[in-house]
């Protein structure tokens, strides 16, 4: 069986090339600009309901996607826009789902919290806190059953980490050596509840030890550290050693959803994180200091991304509302689905 | 290029708000993420962040202005060297300020949350003595008042749930309770519905009187086993020894555009369970009076609220100890041609339909069930004996619905009085879609109620 505990923190930076670093910069920036635009469209009433932004957490999903190979799966909560962009889903389709239009990934029927892409192995987009955790283990179960070497990334929050079904899943995942990486996105708050107000556990990843699952804490504001930890976790899973837990320490800059007044933390706390730990700024500095890119290069990237995001917003506004007969479709599947 | 800054929608149900405070002044440079203003909604004061970069050219709406509609221009951002006034006249801020023609209305909630001007005056409520002073109160305040009064009355009553204490409730129902009653009696839980519901049930068996708030009833599905298998059945299984006085409450049913996993009406589900009592109030007075009764009840009570109703005001009697008994329907409007039976938010459609039908000379009697278990079918039957026709209205799904049950009761007990088959107006038989147009179609509508009434009255 795997080690009971591994050492805390991932010390070594993974070997990241200049090209890779530029790519992460681009992907993180795309997420941030996309989310800012979504916030703006929400304010205009073009997006309704709940809308949970990922701003501040960009390095988590970008770093882990860098450790994934083709065929790997991912599943997450309602805070899902970034996961979709990072696994290569089309920004137009994501934004159009946010506006509830025909061109959206769920043809307007799912909205911000519920999108899926079989092609990109993205299994949602789930609104019930922690429900995705056993689902992710189930995706891994299917891969193991079929005998391939795919790994599933299950993302969930610090708040979700208290749900009972997480621990039922841990137990079975380890018992059956399922190839699943449990990624706890610890952004320090579950809605208005700071982690220390919901548990006395000193850390969340260490709870895996009770089930024999190894894990570690990762600096989620450092995309290279996330990638390195992701590679280690994935190697463990692919080697048939069962699940692995990564508790990725991160921070959300915005409210829980658009309607959260965020009175449970100070403006200074948020400002400090933004100024001192911002993951995008961090990569930007490395790129400039290492002379891997010039200010002009980065401005160019910025411009490209703005164009992509603006296009997605235009697409999302212009795409028609779903046809009314869509109300009664997709309730039952007509045929047994065949694996893509 | 100048950009108009528009009054933002900050929640799924916001239509207008107060521009409480500007945190930047004309001439200030703002960059994305800077906090520009504080905006008050009915639920909270929110900080409004800049998305675009620029210089604050002109403030169009002064701080302190109330009732600013969503999407009203509130300021103009200009670029370095640009003249604000000139910009103001030309700033149409292309795509940003005007939604395309086929876009949903700026405040999508209005569509799914019709706020009808209900002209119907309720018939005398026998619970309230004549001449009692009335106070306009929102459903939100009424629920809070009910909990506070019962907590003052009895030390064993406590409130537990996610974000009920320090955050003051996800929907601000428990506002002020932590201050008054302290952390021993107003308890924030981790996100662990099955666990804390079970702990609350156990504490009720141990002699306490818990009020469990589910952030919404969608999340009560996590706790279903403890609600049904532990809370509802223990009295029976113990031959009457072990009671479970507990209230499970929270918003139920569709809010606005929150999609399938957050928009289900569970009224019919809970109504099916012997051992549970189920209340689903419409008005603020009933919300208060029924919640007080629920807290005093020695049985487990499911108390189904509605997010869209939270902000609505109704007359609530100013009385020392106003309670509403379970199992007594209320006739909101007397009529002779048809009986419309509803409960909870369904009453908005029922009453609105009755008003419109009156214009066409059809007199509808509107019955609010108020509690679904026990259910006051006597009042429904008596009404149908007079009108000979019945239409039921609810937001839940048709198969196994509350209306379906009422139809069965009427067929068995008032068959000879019916001049037409009972029609059940329900939500459509689909998970709730997110898209604005589809959501509207999925919900029951006033027009459907009117059409059903015309059908049963053969008009
Ligand atoms: C079972 C369940 N309970 C409650 C909620 C309401 N809710 C939605 S998100 C959330 C907080 C979750 O926090 P966390 O897991 O830390 O994720 P984050 O939002 O920080 O990404 C809550 C309480 C829900 N959706 N599902
Ligand atoms: Mg969190």
mmCIF file with all atom_site columns, N, CA and C in Angstrom, chain B residues 141 143-155 157-159 164-166 168 173-187 292:
data_model
loop_
_atom_site.group_PDB
_atom_site.id
_atom_site.type_symbol
_atom_site.label_atom_id
_atom_site.label_alt_id
_atom_site.label_comp_id
_atom_site.label_asym_id
_atom_site.label_entity_id
_atom_site.label_seq_id
_atom_site.pdbx_PDB_ins_code
_atom_site.Cartn_x
_atom_site.Cartn_y
_atom_site.Cartn_z
_atom_site.occupancy
_atom_site.B_iso_or_equiv
_atom_site.pdbx_formal_charge
_atom_site.auth_seq_id
_atom_site.auth_comp_id
_atom_site.auth_asym_id
_atom_site.auth_atom_id
_atom_site.pdbx_PDB_model_num
ATOM 1   N N  . UNK B 1 141 ? -39.428 38.974 7.037  1.00 0.00 ? 141 UNK B N  1
ATOM 2   C CA . UNK B 1 141 ? -39.483 39.469 8.424  1.00 0.00 ? 141 UNK B CA 1
ATOM 3   C C  . UNK B 1 141 ? -40.432 38.629 9.275  1.00 0.00 ? 141 UNK B C  1
ATOM 4   N N  . UNK B 1 143 ? -41.110 35.484 9.073  1.00 0.00 ? 143 UNK B N  1
ATOM 5   C CA . UNK B 1 143 ? -40.483 34.216 9.460  1.00 0.00 ? 143 UNK B CA 1
ATOM 6   C C  . UNK B 1 143 ? -39.470 34.444 10.578 1.00 0.00 ? 143 UNK B C  1
ATOM 7   N N  . UNK B 1 144 ? -38.715 35.493 10.426 1.00 0.00 ? 144 UNK B N  1
ATOM 8   C CA . UNK B 1 144 ? -37.718 35.826 11.455 1.00 0.00 ? 144 UNK B CA 1
ATOM 9   C C  . UNK B 1 144 ? -38.423 36.115 12.789 1.00 0.00 ? 144 UNK B C  1
ATOM 10  N N  . UNK B 1 145 ? -39.491 36.923 12.714 1.00 0.00 ? 145 UNK B N  1
ATOM 11  C CA . UNK B 1 145 ? -40.227 37.267 13.934 1.00 0.00 ? 145 UNK B CA 1
ATOM 12  C C  . UNK B 1 145 ? -40.780 36.019 14.613 1.00 0.00 ? 145 UNK B C  1
ATOM 13  N N  . UNK B 1 146 ? -41.286 35.100 13.808 1.00 0.00 ? 146 UNK B N  1
ATOM 14  C CA . UNK B 1 146 ? -41.861 33.874 14.379 1.00 0.00 ? 146 UNK B CA 1
ATOM 15  C C  . UNK B 1 146 ? -40.787 33.103 15.140 1.00 0.00 ? 146 UNK B C  1
ATOM 16  N N  . UNK B 1 147 ? -39.617 32.958 14.542 1.00 0.00 ? 147 UNK B N  1
ATOM 17  C CA . UNK B 1 147 ? -38.534 32.223 15.218 1.00 0.00 ? 147 UNK B CA 1
ATOM 18  C C  . UNK B 1 147 ? -38.095 32.958 16.474 1.00 0.00 ? 147 UNK B C  1
ATOM 19  N N  . UNK B 1 148 ? -37.945 34.270 16.368 1.00 0.00 ? 148 UNK B N  1
ATOM 20  C CA . UNK B 1 148 ? -37.488 35.046 17.526 1.00 0.00 ? 148 UNK B CA 1
ATOM 21  C C  . UNK B 1 148 ? -38.494 34.925 18.667 1.00 0.00 ? 148 UNK B C  1
ATOM 22  N N  . UNK B 1 149 ? -39.772 35.051 18.360 1.00 0.00 ? 149 UNK B N  1
ATOM 23  C CA . UNK B 1 149 ? -40.791 34.977 19.425 1.00 0.00 ? 149 UNK B CA 1
ATOM 24  C C  . UNK B 1 149 ? -40.762 33.614 20.105 1.00 0.00 ? 149 UNK B C  1
ATOM 25  N N  . UNK B 1 150 ? -40.648 32.566 19.294 1.00 0.00 ? 150 UNK B N  1
ATOM 26  C CA . UNK B 1 150 ? -40.652 31.220 19.895 1.00 0.00 ? 150 UNK B CA 1
ATOM 27  C C  . UNK B 1 150 ? -39.361 30.947 20.658 1.00 0.00 ? 150 UNK B C  1
ATOM 28  N N  . UNK B 1 151 ? -38.263 31.526 20.201 1.00 0.00 ? 151 UNK B N  1
ATOM 29  C CA . UNK B 1 151 ? -37.005 31.323 20.927 1.00 0.00 ? 151 UNK B CA 1
ATOM 30  C C  . UNK B 1 151 ? -37.024 32.065 22.255 1.00 0.00 ? 151 UNK B C  1
ATOM 31  N N  . UNK B 1 152 ? -37.713 33.217 22.276 1.00 0.00 ? 152 UNK B N  1
ATOM 32  C CA . UNK B 1 152 ? -37.857 33.940 23.550 1.00 0.00 ? 152 UNK B CA 1
ATOM 33  C C  . UNK B 1 152 ? -38.746 33.148 24.498 1.00 0.00 ? 152 UNK B C  1
ATOM 34  N N  . UNK B 1 153 ? -39.711 32.471 23.932 1.00 0.00 ? 153 UNK B N  1
ATOM 35  C CA . UNK B 1 153 ? -40.725 31.780 24.722 1.00 0.00 ? 153 UNK B CA 1
ATOM 36  C C  . UNK B 1 153 ? -40.166 30.504 25.351 1.00 0.00 ? 153 UNK B C  1
ATOM 37  N N  . UNK B 1 154 ? -39.269 29.833 24.609 1.00 0.00 ? 154 UNK B N  1
ATOM 38  C CA . UNK B 1 154 ? -38.825 28.535 25.098 1.00 0.00 ? 154 UNK B CA 1
ATOM 39  C C  . UNK B 1 154 ? -37.334 28.315 24.846 1.00 0.00 ? 154 UNK B C  1
ATOM 40  N N  . UNK B 1 155 ? -36.627 28.030 25.907 1.00 0.00 ? 155 UNK B N  1
ATOM 41  C CA . UNK B 1 155 ? -35.170 27.886 25.821 1.00 0.00 ? 155 UNK B CA 1
ATOM 42  C C  . UNK B 1 155 ? -34.712 26.686 25.019 1.00 0.00 ? 155 UNK B C  1
ATOM 43  N N  . UNK B 1 157 ? -35.747 25.787 22.163 1.00 0.00 ? 157 UNK B N  1
ATOM 44  C CA . UNK B 1 157 ? -35.786 26.030 20.719 1.00 0.00 ? 157 UNK B CA 1
ATOM 45  C C  . UNK B 1 157 ? -34.455 26.614 20.266 1.00 0.00 ? 157 UNK B C  1
ATOM 46  N N  . UNK B 1 158 ? -33.865 25.999 19.259 1.00 0.00 ? 158 UNK B N  1
ATOM 47  C CA . UNK B 1 158 ? -32.633 26.551 18.704 1.00 0.00 ? 158 UNK B CA 1
ATOM 48  C C  . UNK B 1 158 ? -32.655 26.429 17.178 1.00 0.00 ? 158 UNK B C  1
ATOM 49  N N  . UNK B 1 159 ? -31.815 27.217 16.527 1.00 0.00 ? 159 UNK B N  1
ATOM 50  C CA . UNK B 1 159 ? -31.764 27.227 15.058 1.00 0.00 ? 159 UNK B CA 1
ATOM 51  C C  . UNK B 1 159 ? -30.401 26.742 14.596 1.00 0.00 ? 159 UNK B C  1
ATOM 52  N N  . UNK B 1 164 ? -26.586 30.351 8.891  1.00 0.00 ? 164 UNK B N  1
ATOM 53  C CA . UNK B 1 164 ? -27.716 30.987 9.586  1.00 0.00 ? 164 UNK B CA 1
ATOM 54  C C  . UNK B 1 164 ? -27.259 32.020 10.623 1.00 0.00 ? 164 UNK B C  1
ATOM 55  N N  . UNK B 1 165 ? -26.034 31.885 11.121 1.00 0.00 ? 165 UNK B N  1
ATOM 56  C CA . UNK B 1 165 ? -25.612 32.752 12.224 1.00 0.00 ? 165 UNK B CA 1
ATOM 57  C C  . UNK B 1 165 ? -24.843 33.970 11.727 1.00 0.00 ? 165 UNK B C  1
ATOM 58  N N  . UNK B 1 166 ? -23.553 33.813 11.503 1.00 0.00 ? 166 UNK B N  1
ATOM 59  C CA . UNK B 1 166 ? -22.728 34.991 11.206 1.00 0.00 ? 166 UNK B CA 1
ATOM 60  C C  . UNK B 1 166 ? -23.113 35.680 9.899  1.00 0.00 ? 166 UNK B C  1
ATOM 61  N N  . UNK B 1 168 ? -26.020 35.693 8.706  1.00 0.00 ? 168 UNK B N  1
ATOM 62  C CA . UNK B 1 168 ? -27.408 36.150 8.897  1.00 0.00 ? 168 UNK B CA 1
ATOM 63  C C  . UNK B 1 168 ? -28.389 35.445 7.957  1.00 0.00 ? 168 UNK B C  1
ATOM 64  N N  . UNK B 1 173 ? -33.044 35.263 6.366  1.00 0.00 ? 173 UNK B N  1
ATOM 65  C CA . UNK B 1 173 ? -34.226 34.987 7.179  1.00 0.00 ? 173 UNK B CA 1
ATOM 66  C C  . UNK B 1 173 ? -33.879 35.048 8.664  1.00 0.00 ? 173 UNK B C  1
ATOM 67  N N  . UNK B 1 174 ? -32.638 34.721 9.005  1.00 0.00 ? 174 UNK B N  1
ATOM 68  C CA . UNK B 1 174 ? -32.266 34.701 10.422 1.00 0.00 ? 174 UNK B CA 1
ATOM 69  C C  . UNK B 1 174 ? -31.569 35.990 10.853 1.00 0.00 ? 174 UNK B C  1
ATOM 70  N N  . UNK B 1 175 ? -31.794 37.049 10.101 1.00 0.00 ? 175 UNK B N  1
ATOM 71  C CA . UNK B 1 175 ? -31.174 38.339 10.405 1.00 0.00 ? 175 UNK B CA 1
ATOM 72  C C  . UNK B 1 175 ? -31.387 38.726 11.872 1.00 0.00 ? 175 UNK B C  1
ATOM 73  N N  . UNK B 1 176 ? -30.290 38.990 12.556 1.00 0.00 ? 176 UNK B N  1
ATOM 74  C CA . UNK B 1 176 ? -30.392 39.491 13.932 1.00 0.00 ? 176 UNK B CA 1
ATOM 75  C C  . UNK B 1 176 ? -30.511 38.415 15.002 1.00 0.00 ? 176 UNK B C  1
ATOM 76  N N  . UNK B 1 177 ? -30.752 37.181 14.606 1.00 0.00 ? 177 UNK B N  1
ATOM 77  C CA . UNK B 1 177 ? -30.989 36.149 15.626 1.00 0.00 ? 177 UNK B CA 1
ATOM 78  C C  . UNK B 1 177 ? -29.722 35.808 16.404 1.00 0.00 ? 177 UNK B C  1
ATOM 79  N N  . UNK B 1 178 ? -28.587 35.782 15.731 1.00 0.00 ? 178 UNK B N  1
ATOM 80  C CA . UNK B 1 178 ? -27.328 35.490 16.436 1.00 0.00 ? 178 UNK B CA 1
ATOM 81  C C  . UNK B 1 178 ? -27.086 36.549 17.513 1.00 0.00 ? 178 UNK B C  1
ATOM 82  N N  . UNK B 1 179 ? -27.315 37.802 17.149 1.00 0.00 ? 179 UNK B N  1
ATOM 83  C CA . UNK B 1 179 ? -27.125 38.900 18.101 1.00 0.00 ? 179 UNK B CA 1
ATOM 84  C C  . UNK B 1 179 ? -27.985 38.705 19.338 1.00 0.00 ? 179 UNK B C  1
ATOM 85  N N  . UNK B 1 180 ? -29.247 38.363 19.096 1.00 0.00 ? 180 UNK B N  1
ATOM 86  C CA . UNK B 1 180 ? -30.154 38.265 20.237 1.00 0.00 ? 180 UNK B CA 1
ATOM 87  C C  . UNK B 1 180 ? -29.949 36.992 21.054 1.00 0.00 ? 180 UNK B C  1
ATOM 88  N N  . UNK B 1 181 ? -29.710 35.874 20.384 1.00 0.00 ? 181 UNK B N  1
ATOM 89  C CA . UNK B 1 181 ? -29.743 34.603 21.117 1.00 0.00 ? 181 UNK B CA 1
ATOM 90  C C  . UNK B 1 181 ? -28.369 33.950 21.308 1.00 0.00 ? 181 UNK B C  1
ATOM 91  N N  . UNK B 1 182 ? -27.369 34.475 20.629 1.00 0.00 ? 182 UNK B N  1
ATOM 92  C CA . UNK B 1 182 ? -26.018 33.961 20.836 1.00 0.00 ? 182 UNK B CA 1
ATOM 93  C C  . UNK B 1 182 ? -25.732 32.671 20.094 1.00 0.00 ? 182 UNK B C  1
ATOM 94  N N  . UNK B 1 183 ? -24.459 32.327 20.093 1.00 0.00 ? 183 UNK B N  1
ATOM 95  C CA . UNK B 1 183 ? -23.974 31.210 19.274 1.00 0.00 ? 183 UNK B CA 1
ATOM 96  C C  . UNK B 1 183 ? -24.395 29.849 19.798 1.00 0.00 ? 183 UNK B C  1
ATOM 97  N N  . UNK B 1 184 ? -24.860 29.789 21.051 1.00 0.00 ? 184 UNK B N  1
ATOM 98  C CA . UNK B 1 184 ? -25.328 28.510 21.565 1.00 0.00 ? 184 UNK B CA 1
ATOM 99  C C  . UNK B 1 184 ? -26.638 28.111 20.893 1.00 0.00 ? 184 UNK B C  1
ATOM 100 N N  . UNK B 1 185 ? -27.437 29.097 20.532 1.00 0.00 ? 185 UNK B N  1
ATOM 101 C CA . UNK B 1 185 ? -28.777 28.798 20.022 1.00 0.00 ? 185 UNK B CA 1
ATOM 102 C C  . UNK B 1 185 ? -28.943 29.121 18.542 1.00 0.00 ? 185 UNK B C  1
ATOM 103 N N  . UNK B 1 186 ? -27.980 29.776 17.955 1.00 0.00 ? 186 UNK B N  1
ATOM 104 C CA . UNK B 1 186 ? -28.039 30.057 16.509 1.00 0.00 ? 186 UNK B CA 1
ATOM 105 C C  . UNK B 1 186 ? -26.720 29.536 15.947 1.00 0.00 ? 186 UNK B C  1
ATOM 106 N N  . UNK B 1 187 ? -26.788 28.391 15.299 1.00 0.00 ? 187 UNK B N  1
ATOM 107 C CA . UNK B 1 187 ? -25.579 27.604 15.061 1.00 0.00 ? 187 UNK B CA 1
ATOM 108 C C  . UNK B 1 187 ? -25.284 27.417 13.579 1.00 0.00 ? 187 UNK B C  1
ATOM 109 N N  . UNK B 1 292 ? -44.903 29.564 13.928 1.00 0.00 ? 292 UNK B N  1
ATOM 110 C CA . UNK B 1 292 ? -45.003 29.486 15.392 1.00 0.00 ? 292 UNK B CA 1
ATOM 111 C C  . UNK B 1 292 ? -45.691 28.182 15.814 1.00 0.00 ? 292 UNK B C  1
#
